[in-house]
C-alpha cells in the first residue's frame, strides 16, 4: 500500500519532532529537509532517526531542485556523508548525482536510496524514459514534475500506470501544483511507493500539497485500494469546492469503497481520455464546462438537452457516459420543502438572471407548473430564455418594479451578483419588498447575500443556496453510488 510521507520543513529539530507528534496517526514516513534547517541544527541531524520511531528520509535539496541549500556541492555531499550514519531509512540523492562514497555508506547502513529528479516547469514528454534507473544499486526512482494542463496530467498518469505495469522498480511519481493534486490522493492507484504531504499548520511550501489530516480525514487515503471506485469533480477552479467534503463523507458513512477527487481541468477532452486510463466512474462538472462537457458524453438526458448544461456525468454498465443535470432537483427540492408544497401551480415566480443557472431554474420551475417571468440586466438574453420556455421577460431595473411585484410568490436570484467579488451588489436594489415575498438566492457563499439581508429586514421569508448545493450533491451521490446519502 502507498505510504504517507510527511515533509518536515521547520527550521529546528525540536519543531520537526513536534510536527511528527501532531501528525503521528496520519503518517508512515517523514522526510527531513535538512536544507531548511537552521545551521546551528546541523550537529543534531544524525541523531534524528533515534528521536522518532517513524522511518526518516534524509534529504538535502539544492536551490536548482527547489531547495534552500546555499553552500557548495562538496559541502552538501560531505554533510550527507556524515549524517547518513545516523540510521536513516532512506536517503534522497538526485538522479544525476555521482556519489559512489555515499552509495557505499548507504549500503552499509541499510539505507534505501531514492534517486530523484524535479521539473518545476512542466512534465517532460520523455517522462517514462527519465523514470528508468540503470545504475547498479537497488533504488526507488522518484520524479516530481509540475503539470500545467490536463494534457500534462494525462502524460503523468499514463507514465505511472506504465511503470506500475512494468513493475521492475519501486517508484514515486507525483505532480505538483493544482493540476497535479489528484496524484497526491491517487498514489496507490498509480502504483507510487508513497505520497508526500505537509503539516496543516506549517505548510511545506510545495505547491499542491495536501495536509496529512486532509489525506486521512477527507480522502481516507489508507482505504484506497485497487478496487476503490474513483469519482471526481472537474472545473476551473475546483480547489475551493465543498463537494469533496460532502461526497467523501457520504462514502464513509455508507461504507462505500470510493473516493471523490478534485481535478482542475483546462480541456475536458483530455480529462475524458484520463477518465479511461483511471477508469473514473462518475464526475461532477462545474464552471466553466457545464456546456462543453455535453458533446463529450454518449447520452445526454432531456433536461441536459433542454437546459444546455450538465453538472453530472456518470457511466452506465457498458462504460458509456450519461449526462444529466442535478442542479434542477437541487434547486427545487429545498424550495418545495421550504414552501411545504409539491407543486408550483398558481405560483407567480420571478427568475433573476438569464445565464446557465437561470436556465436550470426555469426548466425545473416550468415542470412544476409555475408561471414565470425572467428579469435580466441584458434584456435580449431574458427574452431568448423566456422565448424557449414560453414565459415573460423584462429588464432588470426600476422600470420592471411592478412586474417583480406581480411575480413575487417566489423571487429566485440566479446571477453572481452578491457573491465575491460582487458581494456589495444587490441585483434587486431598485425594488421595495412588501414583506410577503419568498426570496431564494442560490448563492451559498456568503451564507447571507445583500439581497437576502434586505429581504429579511423587510420581513420576507428567505432561503439561501447552501441547501441547494447539498441537495444536488445528494442526487448526484445516488446516481454515482446507487444508495441514498446519509
Ligand atoms: P451562470 O451559468 O452561473 O448562470 P452566466 O451564464 O455567465 O453564469 O450568467 C450570469 C448571469 O448573471 C447573467 O444573467 C448576467 O447578466 P447579463 O446577461 O446581463 O450579463 C448576470 N449578472 C452578472 N453580473 C451581474 C450584475 N452585476 N448585475 C446583474 N446581473 C448580473
Coordinates of C-alpha atoms and ligand atoms in Angstrom, one line a residue:
X1 CA 0.0 0.0 0.0
X2 CA 1.2 3.5 -0.8
X3 CA 2.8 5.1 2.3
X4 CA 2.1 8.6 3.5
X5 CA 5.3 10.7 3.9
X6 CA 5.1 14.0 5.9
X7 CA 7.6 16.6 4.7
X8 CA 9.4 18.3 7.6
X9 CA 10.1 21.9 6.8
X10 CA 10.6 23.6 10.2
X11 CA 14.0 25.2 10.9
X12 CA 14.7 23.2 14.1
X13 CA 14.9 19.6 15.1
X14 CA 12.7 20.3 18.1
X15 CA 9.9 21.8 16.0
X16 CA 10.1 19.0 13.5
X17 CA 9.6 16.5 16.3
X18 CA 6.6 18.4 17.5
X19 CA 5.2 18.3 13.9
X20 CA 5.6 14.5 13.8
X21 CA 3.8 14.2 17.2
X22 CA 0.9 16.2 15.9
X23 CA 0.5 14.1 12.8
X24 CA 1.7 10.7 14.1
X25 CA -1.5 8.8 13.5
X26 CA -1.8 10.0 9.9
X27 CA 1.7 9.2 8.6
X28 CA 4.1 6.3 7.8
X29 CA 7.3 8.1 7.0
X30 CA 8.8 11.6 7.4
X31 CA 11.2 13.4 5.1
X32 CA 13.7 15.6 7.0
X33 CA 14.5 18.5 4.7
X34 CA 17.9 19.4 6.1
X35 CA 18.4 22.3 3.6
X36 CA 15.6 24.1 5.5
X37 CA 17.2 23.7 9.0
X38 CA 19.0 26.5 10.7
X39 CA 22.7 25.9 10.5
X40 CA 23.0 25.5 14.3
X41 CA 20.9 22.4 14.0
X42 CA 23.3 20.5 11.7
X43 CA 25.1 18.8 14.5
X44 CA 21.8 17.2 15.7
X45 CA 20.8 15.8 12.3
X46 CA 22.5 12.4 12.7
X47 CA 20.6 11.8 16.0
X48 CA 17.2 12.5 14.4
X49 CA 16.3 8.9 13.5
X50 CA 16.8 7.9 17.1
X51 CA 14.5 10.6 18.3
X52 CA 11.4 9.2 16.5
X53 CA 10.1 5.8 15.8
X54 CA 8.9 6.9 12.3
X55 CA 11.2 6.0 9.4
X56 CA 13.1 9.0 8.1
X57 CA 14.1 10.1 4.6
X58 CA 17.3 12.2 4.7
X59 CA 17.1 15.0 2.1
X60 CA 19.3 18.0 1.4
X61 CA 17.8 19.8 -1.6
X62 CA 19.9 22.3 -3.6
X63 CA 18.4 25.5 -5.0
X64 CA 18.1 24.3 -8.6
X65 CA 15.9 21.5 -7.4
X66 CA 13.6 23.7 -5.4
X67 CA 15.6 23.5 -2.1
X68 CA 17.3 26.1 0.1
X69 CA 20.9 24.6 0.3
X70 CA 23.1 27.6 -0.5
X71 CA 26.6 26.2 0.3
X72 CA 28.9 24.3 -2.0
X73 CA 28.0 20.9 -3.6
X74 CA 31.1 19.4 -1.9
X75 CA 29.8 20.6 1.5
X76 CA 26.4 19.1 0.7
X77 CA 27.9 15.7 -0.1
X78 CA 30.2 15.8 3.0
X79 CA 27.3 16.7 5.2
X80 CA 25.1 13.9 3.8
X81 CA 28.0 11.6 4.3
X82 CA 28.3 12.5 8.0
X83 CA 24.5 12.4 8.6
X84 CA 23.7 9.2 6.9
X85 CA 25.4 7.1 9.6
X86 CA 22.6 8.1 12.0
X87 CA 20.3 5.3 10.9
X88 CA 18.1 6.9 8.3
X89 CA 15.8 4.6 6.5
X90 CA 16.1 6.4 3.1
X91 CA 18.4 9.0 1.6
X92 CA 17.4 11.1 -1.4
X93 CA 20.1 11.5 -4.0
X94 CA 19.5 13.3 -7.3
X95 CA 19.5 11.1 -10.3
X96 CA 22.4 12.9 -12.0
X97 CA 24.5 12.9 -8.8
X98 CA 27.6 10.8 -9.0
X99 CA 28.2 9.8 -5.4
X100 CA 29.8 6.3 -5.0
X101 CA 31.0 7.0 -1.5
X102 CA 27.5 7.9 -0.3
X103 CA 26.1 4.9 -2.1
X104 CA 28.6 2.7 -0.3
X105 CA 27.7 4.2 3.1
X106 CA 24.0 3.8 2.4
X107 CA 24.6 0.2 1.6
X108 CA 26.5 -0.4 4.8
X109 CA 23.9 1.4 7.0
X110 CA 21.0 -0.4 5.1
X111 CA 19.6 3.0 4.0
X112 CA 17.5 2.7 0.8
X113 CA 18.4 5.2 -1.9
X114 CA 15.8 7.3 -3.6
X115 CA 17.1 8.6 -6.9
X116 CA 15.1 11.8 -7.7
X117 CA 14.6 14.4 -10.3
X118 CA 12.5 17.6 -10.3
X119 CA 10.9 19.6 -13.0
X120 CA 9.1 22.8 -11.9
X121 CA 8.2 23.9 -15.4
X122 CA 6.1 21.0 -16.7
X123 CA 6.0 17.3 -17.5
X124 CA 8.8 16.1 -19.8
X125 CA 7.5 14.2 -22.8
X126 CA 10.1 11.5 -22.2
X127 CA 8.9 11.1 -18.6
X128 CA 8.8 7.3 -18.9
X129 CA 12.5 7.1 -20.0
X130 CA 13.5 9.6 -17.3
X131 CA 12.0 7.3 -14.7
X132 CA 14.3 4.4 -15.6
X133 CA 17.4 3.8 -13.5
X134 CA 20.3 1.9 -14.9
X135 CA 22.9 2.3 -12.2
X136 CA 23.9 -0.8 -10.2
X137 CA 22.4 -0.2 -6.8
X138 CA 18.8 -1.1 -5.9
X139 CA 16.9 2.2 -5.7
X140 CA 13.5 3.8 -5.6
X141 CA 13.1 6.2 -8.6
X142 CA 11.4 9.5 -7.9
X143 CA 10.1 12.1 -10.3
X144 CA 8.4 15.3 -9.1
X145 CA 7.0 17.2 -12.1
X146 CA 4.7 20.2 -12.4
X147 CA 1.8 19.6 -14.8
X148 CA 0.5 22.8 -16.3
X149 CA -2.5 21.4 -18.1
X150 CA -4.9 18.4 -18.2
X151 CA -2.7 17.0 -21.1
X152 CA 0.3 17.1 -18.8
X153 CA -1.6 15.3 -16.1
X154 CA -2.6 12.7 -18.6
X155 CA 1.1 12.1 -19.5
X156 CA 2.0 11.8 -15.9
X157 CA -0.8 9.3 -15.0
X158 CA -0.2 7.4 -18.2
X159 CA 3.5 7.1 -17.3
X160 CA 2.8 6.0 -13.7
X161 CA 0.4 3.3 -15.0
X162 CA 3.0 2.0 -17.5
X163 CA 5.7 1.9 -14.7
X164 CA 3.3 0.1 -12.5
X165 CA 2.6 -2.5 -15.1
X166 CA 6.3 -2.9 -15.9
X167 CA 6.7 -3.5 -12.1
X168 CA 10.5 -3.9 -12.1
X169 CA 11.4 -1.0 -9.8
X170 CA 9.6 0.8 -7.0
X171 CA 8.9 4.4 -7.9
X172 CA 7.5 7.7 -6.6
X173 CA 5.8 9.8 -9.2
X174 CA 3.8 12.9 -8.4
X175 CA 2.5 16.1 -9.8
X176 CA 3.0 19.4 -8.1
X177 CA 0.5 22.3 -8.3
X178 CA -3.2 22.3 -8.6
X179 CA -3.2 20.2 -11.8
X180 CA -1.1 17.6 -10.0
X181 CA -3.3 17.5 -6.9
X182 CA -5.1 14.2 -7.9
X183 CA -1.8 12.4 -8.0
X184 CA -1.3 13.1 -4.3
X185 CA -4.6 11.3 -3.5
X186 CA -4.4 8.6 -6.1
X187 CA -0.8 7.4 -5.3
X188 CA -2.0 3.9 -4.6
X189 CA -3.9 3.7 -7.9
X190 CA -0.9 5.0 -9.8
X191 CA 1.5 2.5 -8.2
X192 CA 3.5 5.2 -6.4
X193 CA 5.6 4.0 -3.4
X194 CA 4.4 6.9 -1.4
X195 CA 2.7 10.3 -1.4
X196 CA 4.1 13.4 0.2
X197 CA 2.0 15.7 2.4
X198 CA 2.5 18.5 4.8
X199 CA 1.5 19.6 8.3
X200 CA -1.7 21.6 8.2
X201 CA -0.2 24.3 10.5
X202 CA 3.2 24.5 8.7
X203 CA 2.7 24.3 5.0
X204 CA 5.8 22.9 3.3
X205 CA 5.6 25.4 0.5
X206 CA 5.4 22.6 -2.0
X207 CA 2.7 23.6 -4.4
X208 CA -0.4 21.4 -4.3
X209 CA 0.5 19.5 -1.2
X210 CA -2.4 18.1 0.8
X211 CA -2.2 18.1 4.6
X212 CA -1.7 14.7 6.4
X213 CA -5.0 15.4 8.1
X214 CA -7.0 16.0 4.9
X215 CA -5.4 13.0 3.2
X216 CA -6.8 10.8 6.0
X217 CA -9.9 12.6 7.2
X218 CA -11.3 13.8 3.9
X219 CA -9.8 11.4 1.3
X220 CA -9.4 8.4 3.6
X221 CA -6.2 7.7 1.7
X222 CA -5.4 4.4 3.6
X223 CA -8.6 2.8 2.4
X224 CA -7.9 3.4 -1.3
X225 CA -7.1 0.2 -3.0
X226 CA -7.0 -1.3 -6.5
X227 CA -10.8 -1.8 -6.2
X228 CA -11.7 1.6 -5.0
X229 CA -14.1 3.5 -7.3
X230 CA -12.9 6.9 -8.4
X231 CA -15.4 9.8 -8.7
X232 CA -14.3 13.3 -9.4
X233 CA -15.2 17.0 -9.8
X234 CA -13.9 18.8 -12.8
X235 CA -13.9 22.5 -13.4
X236 CA -11.7 25.6 -13.2
X237 CA -11.2 26.5 -10.4
X238 CA -12.1 23.4 -8.2
X239 CA -9.8 23.8 -5.2
X240 CA -12.5 25.7 -3.2
X241 CA -15.3 23.2 -3.9
X242 CA -17.1 21.8 -0.9
X243 CA -18.2 18.7 -3.0
X244 CA -15.2 16.5 -1.9
X245 CA -16.2 17.0 1.7
X246 CA -19.8 16.1 1.0
X247 CA -19.2 13.1 -1.2
X248 CA -16.3 11.6 0.7
X249 CA -18.1 11.9 4.0
X250 CA -21.1 10.1 2.4
X251 CA -18.8 7.2 1.3
X252 CA -17.5 6.8 4.8
X253 CA -21.0 7.0 6.4
X254 CA -22.4 4.4 3.9
X255 CA -19.2 2.2 3.9
X256 CA -18.8 2.6 0.2
X257 CA -15.4 1.8 -1.3
X258 CA -15.0 5.0 -3.4
X259 CA -13.0 8.3 -3.3
X260 CA -14.0 11.7 -4.7
X261 CA -11.1 13.8 -6.0
X262 CA -11.0 17.3 -7.5
X263 CA -9.4 17.5 -10.9
X264 CA -8.5 21.0 -12.1
X265 CA -9.2 20.9 -15.8
X266 CA -8.4 23.1 -18.8
X267 CA -9.5 20.9 -21.7
X268 CA -12.3 18.4 -20.8
X269 CA -11.3 16.3 -23.8
X270 CA -8.1 15.4 -22.0
X271 CA -9.9 14.8 -18.8
X272 CA -12.2 12.3 -20.6
X273 CA -9.2 10.5 -22.0
X274 CA -7.7 10.4 -18.5
X275 CA -11.0 9.0 -17.2
X276 CA -10.5 6.0 -19.4
X277 CA -7.0 5.5 -18.1
X278 CA -8.0 5.6 -14.5
X279 CA -11.5 4.1 -15.1
X280 CA -13.2 7.0 -13.5
X281 CA -16.8 6.1 -12.7
X282 CA -18.5 9.5 -12.5
X283 CA -17.9 13.2 -12.3
X284 CA -19.5 16.4 -11.1
X285 CA -19.0 19.1 -13.6
X286 CA -18.7 22.8 -12.6
X287 CA -18.0 26.1 -14.2
X288 CA -16.9 26.6 -17.0
X289 CA -17.5 23.2 -18.5
X290 CA -21.2 22.6 -18.0
X291 CA -22.0 23.1 -21.7
X292 CA -18.7 21.9 -23.2
X293 CA -19.0 18.5 -21.5
X294 CA -22.3 17.6 -23.2
X295 CA -20.9 16.5 -26.6
X296 CA -18.2 14.5 -24.9
X297 CA -20.8 12.2 -23.3
X298 CA -22.8 9.5 -25.1
X299 CA -26.3 10.0 -23.7
X300 CA -27.4 13.5 -22.6
X301 CA -30.9 13.3 -21.0
X302 CA -33.9 15.5 -21.7
X303 CA -33.0 18.1 -19.0
X304 CA -29.5 18.5 -20.3
X305 CA -30.7 18.8 -23.9
X306 CA -33.2 21.5 -22.9
X307 CA -31.1 23.4 -20.4
X308 CA -27.9 23.1 -22.5
X309 CA -25.9 22.4 -19.3
X310 CA -24.8 19.3 -17.4
X311 CA -23.4 19.2 -14.0
X312 CA -23.3 15.4 -13.7
X313 CA -21.8 12.7 -15.9
X314 CA -21.7 9.0 -15.0
X315 CA -21.1 5.7 -16.7
X316 CA -23.7 3.0 -17.4
X317 CA -22.9 -0.7 -17.0
X318 CA -21.3 -0.7 -20.5
X319 CA -19.0 2.2 -19.6
X320 CA -20.8 4.7 -21.8
X321 CA -21.2 8.2 -20.4
X322 CA -24.6 9.5 -19.4
X323 CA -25.1 13.2 -18.6
X324 CA -27.8 14.8 -16.5
X325 CA -28.4 18.0 -14.5
X326 CA -28.9 17.7 -10.8
X327 CA -28.9 21.5 -10.3
X328 CA -32.6 21.4 -11.2
X329 CA -33.5 19.0 -8.5
X330 CA -31.0 20.6 -6.1
X331 CA -32.7 23.9 -6.7
X332 CA -36.3 22.7 -6.4
X333 CA -36.2 20.2 -3.5
X334 CA -35.2 22.9 -0.9
X335 CA -37.8 25.3 -2.3
X336 CA -40.6 22.8 -2.2
X337 CA -39.6 21.8 1.4
X338 CA -39.5 25.5 2.3
X339 CA -42.9 26.2 0.8
X340 CA -44.3 22.9 2.1
X341 CA -45.8 22.1 -1.3
X342 CA -45.2 19.6 -4.1
X343 CA -46.5 21.7 -6.9
X344 CA -45.9 25.3 -8.1
X345 CA -49.2 25.6 -10.0
X346 CA -50.7 29.0 -9.3
X347 CA -47.3 30.4 -8.2
X348 CA -46.0 33.5 -10.0
X349 CA -42.2 33.3 -9.9
X350 CA -39.5 35.8 -10.8
X351 CA -36.2 34.4 -12.0
X352 CA -33.4 37.0 -11.8
X353 CA -30.7 36.3 -14.4
X354 CA -30.7 34.6 -17.8
X355 CA -27.4 32.6 -17.6
X356 CA -26.9 28.8 -17.2
X357 CA -28.2 28.7 -13.6
X358 CA -31.3 30.6 -14.7
X359 CA -32.0 28.1 -17.5
X360 CA -31.8 25.3 -15.0
X361 CA -34.2 27.2 -12.7
X362 CA -36.7 28.0 -15.5
X363 CA -36.7 24.4 -16.7
X364 CA -37.4 23.0 -13.2
X365 CA -40.0 25.6 -12.3
X366 CA -41.8 25.0 -15.6
X367 CA -42.0 21.3 -15.0
X368 CA -43.8 22.1 -11.7
X369 CA -46.3 24.3 -13.3
X370 CA -45.1 27.8 -12.2
X371 CA -46.0 31.0 -14.1
X372 CA -42.5 32.5 -14.7
X373 CA -41.1 35.9 -15.6
X374 CA -37.4 36.3 -16.3
X375 CA -35.6 39.5 -15.4
X376 CA -32.1 40.2 -16.7
X377 CA -29.7 43.1 -17.0
X378 CA -29.4 42.3 -20.7
X379 CA -33.0 42.2 -21.8
X380 CA -32.3 40.3 -25.1
X381 CA -30.9 37.3 -23.1
X382 CA -34.0 37.3 -20.9
X383 CA -36.2 37.3 -24.0
X384 CA -34.3 34.5 -25.6
X385 CA -34.6 32.3 -22.5
X386 CA -38.3 33.2 -22.0
X387 CA -39.0 32.5 -25.6
X388 CA -37.7 28.9 -25.3
X389 CA -39.7 28.2 -22.2
X390 CA -42.8 30.2 -23.0
X391 CA -42.6 32.7 -20.2
X392 CA -42.4 36.5 -19.8
X393 CA -39.2 38.6 -20.0
X394 CA -38.3 42.0 -18.5
X395 CA -35.2 44.1 -18.0
X396 CA -33.7 44.1 -14.5
X397 CA -34.2 47.7 -13.5
X398 CA -36.6 50.1 -11.8
X399 CA -38.9 50.1 -14.9
X400 CA -39.8 46.5 -14.0
X401 CA -40.6 47.0 -10.3
X402 CA -44.3 46.4 -10.9
X403 CA -43.6 43.2 -12.8
X404 CA -41.4 41.9 -10.0
X405 CA -44.3 42.7 -7.6
X406 CA -46.7 40.8 -9.9
X407 CA -44.4 37.7 -10.0
X408 CA -43.5 37.7 -6.3
X409 CA -44.9 34.5 -4.9
X410 CA -41.2 33.5 -5.1
X411 CA -38.2 35.5 -6.3
X412 CA -35.3 33.3 -7.3
X413 CA -31.9 35.0 -7.7
X414 CA -29.5 33.1 -10.0
X415 CA -26.9 35.7 -11.0
X416 CA -23.4 36.0 -9.5
X417 CA -24.3 39.5 -8.2
X418 CA -24.0 39.0 -4.4
X419 CA -21.0 36.7 -4.3
X420 CA -17.4 37.8 -4.2
X421 CA -16.2 39.9 -5.9
X422 CA -19.7 41.3 -6.4
X423 CA -20.8 40.9 -2.8
X424 CA -21.8 44.5 -2.4
X425 CA -24.3 44.3 -5.3
X426 CA -28.0 43.7 -4.7
X427 CA -29.4 42.9 -8.2
X428 CA -32.9 43.9 -6.9
X429 CA -31.7 47.1 -5.3
X430 CA -34.3 49.1 -7.2
X431 CA -37.2 47.0 -5.7
X432 CA -39.0 47.6 -2.4
X433 CA -40.1 44.4 -0.7
X434 CA -43.6 44.4 0.9
X435 CA -42.5 41.6 3.2
X436 CA -44.9 39.0 1.6
X437 CA -42.3 37.7 -1.0
X438 CA -40.4 34.5 -0.6
X439 CA -36.8 35.2 -1.7
X440 CA -34.5 32.4 -2.7
X441 CA -30.8 33.3 -3.5
X442 CA -28.9 30.3 -4.9
X443 CA -25.6 31.8 -3.9
X444 CA -24.1 29.8 -0.9
X445 CA -21.1 31.9 -0.2
X446 CA -21.7 34.2 1.6
X447 CA -24.4 32.4 3.5
X448 CA -26.4 35.7 3.5
X449 CA -26.2 37.9 0.5
X450 CA -27.0 41.6 0.5
X451 CA -30.3 40.8 -1.3
X452 CA -31.2 38.2 1.4
X453 CA -30.4 40.7 4.2
X454 CA -32.6 43.4 2.6
X455 CA -35.5 41.0 2.0
X456 CA -35.1 39.6 5.6
X457 CA -35.2 43.1 7.1
X458 CA -38.4 43.8 5.2
X459 CA -40.0 40.7 6.7
X460 CA -39.8 38.3 3.7
X461 CA -39.1 34.6 4.2
X462 CA -35.6 34.0 2.9
X463 CA -33.8 30.9 1.7
X464 CA -30.1 30.7 0.8
X465 CA -28.1 28.5 -1.6
X466 CA -26.3 26.0 0.7
X467 CA -29.2 23.5 0.8
X468 CA -29.2 23.6 -3.0
X469 CA -25.6 22.6 -3.0
X470 CA -26.2 19.8 -0.6
X471 CA -29.4 18.6 -2.4
X472 CA -27.7 18.5 -5.9
X473 CA -24.8 16.6 -4.3
X474 CA -27.2 14.1 -2.7
X475 CA -28.9 13.5 -6.0
X476 CA -25.5 13.0 -7.6
X477 CA -24.4 10.7 -4.8
X478 CA -27.4 8.4 -5.5
X479 CA -26.5 8.4 -9.3
X480 CA -22.9 7.7 -8.6
X481 CA -23.3 5.0 -5.9
X482 CA -26.8 3.7 -6.2
X483 CA -27.6 4.4 -2.5
X484 CA -29.2 7.3 -0.6
X485 CA -26.9 9.8 1.0
X486 CA -26.6 9.6 4.7
Ligands
LIG1 P1 -24.3 31.1 -14.7 O1 -24.0 29.9 -15.6 O2 -23.6 30.9 -13.3 O3 -25.7 31.5 -14.6 P2 -23.7 33.0 -16.7 O4 -24.3 32.1 -17.7 O5 -22.4 33.7 -17.1 O6 -23.4 32.3 -15.4 O7 -24.8 34.1 -16.3 C1 -24.5 35.2 -15.5 C2 -25.8 35.9 -15.2 O8 -25.5 36.8 -14.1 C3 -26.4 36.7 -16.3 O9 -27.7 36.7 -16.3 C4 -25.7 38.1 -16.1 O10 -26.5 39.2 -16.7 P3 -26.1 39.6 -18.2 O11 -26.8 38.6 -19.1 O12 -26.7 41.0 -18.3 O13 -24.6 39.6 -18.3 C5 -25.9 38.2 -14.6 N1 -25.1 39.1 -14.0 C6 -23.7 39.1 -13.8 N2 -23.3 40.2 -13.2 C7 -24.4 40.9 -12.8 C8 -24.6 42.2 -12.1 N3 -23.6 42.9 -11.6 N4 -25.9 42.6 -12.0 C9 -26.9 41.9 -12.5 N5 -26.8 40.8 -13.2 C10 -25.5 40.3 -13.3

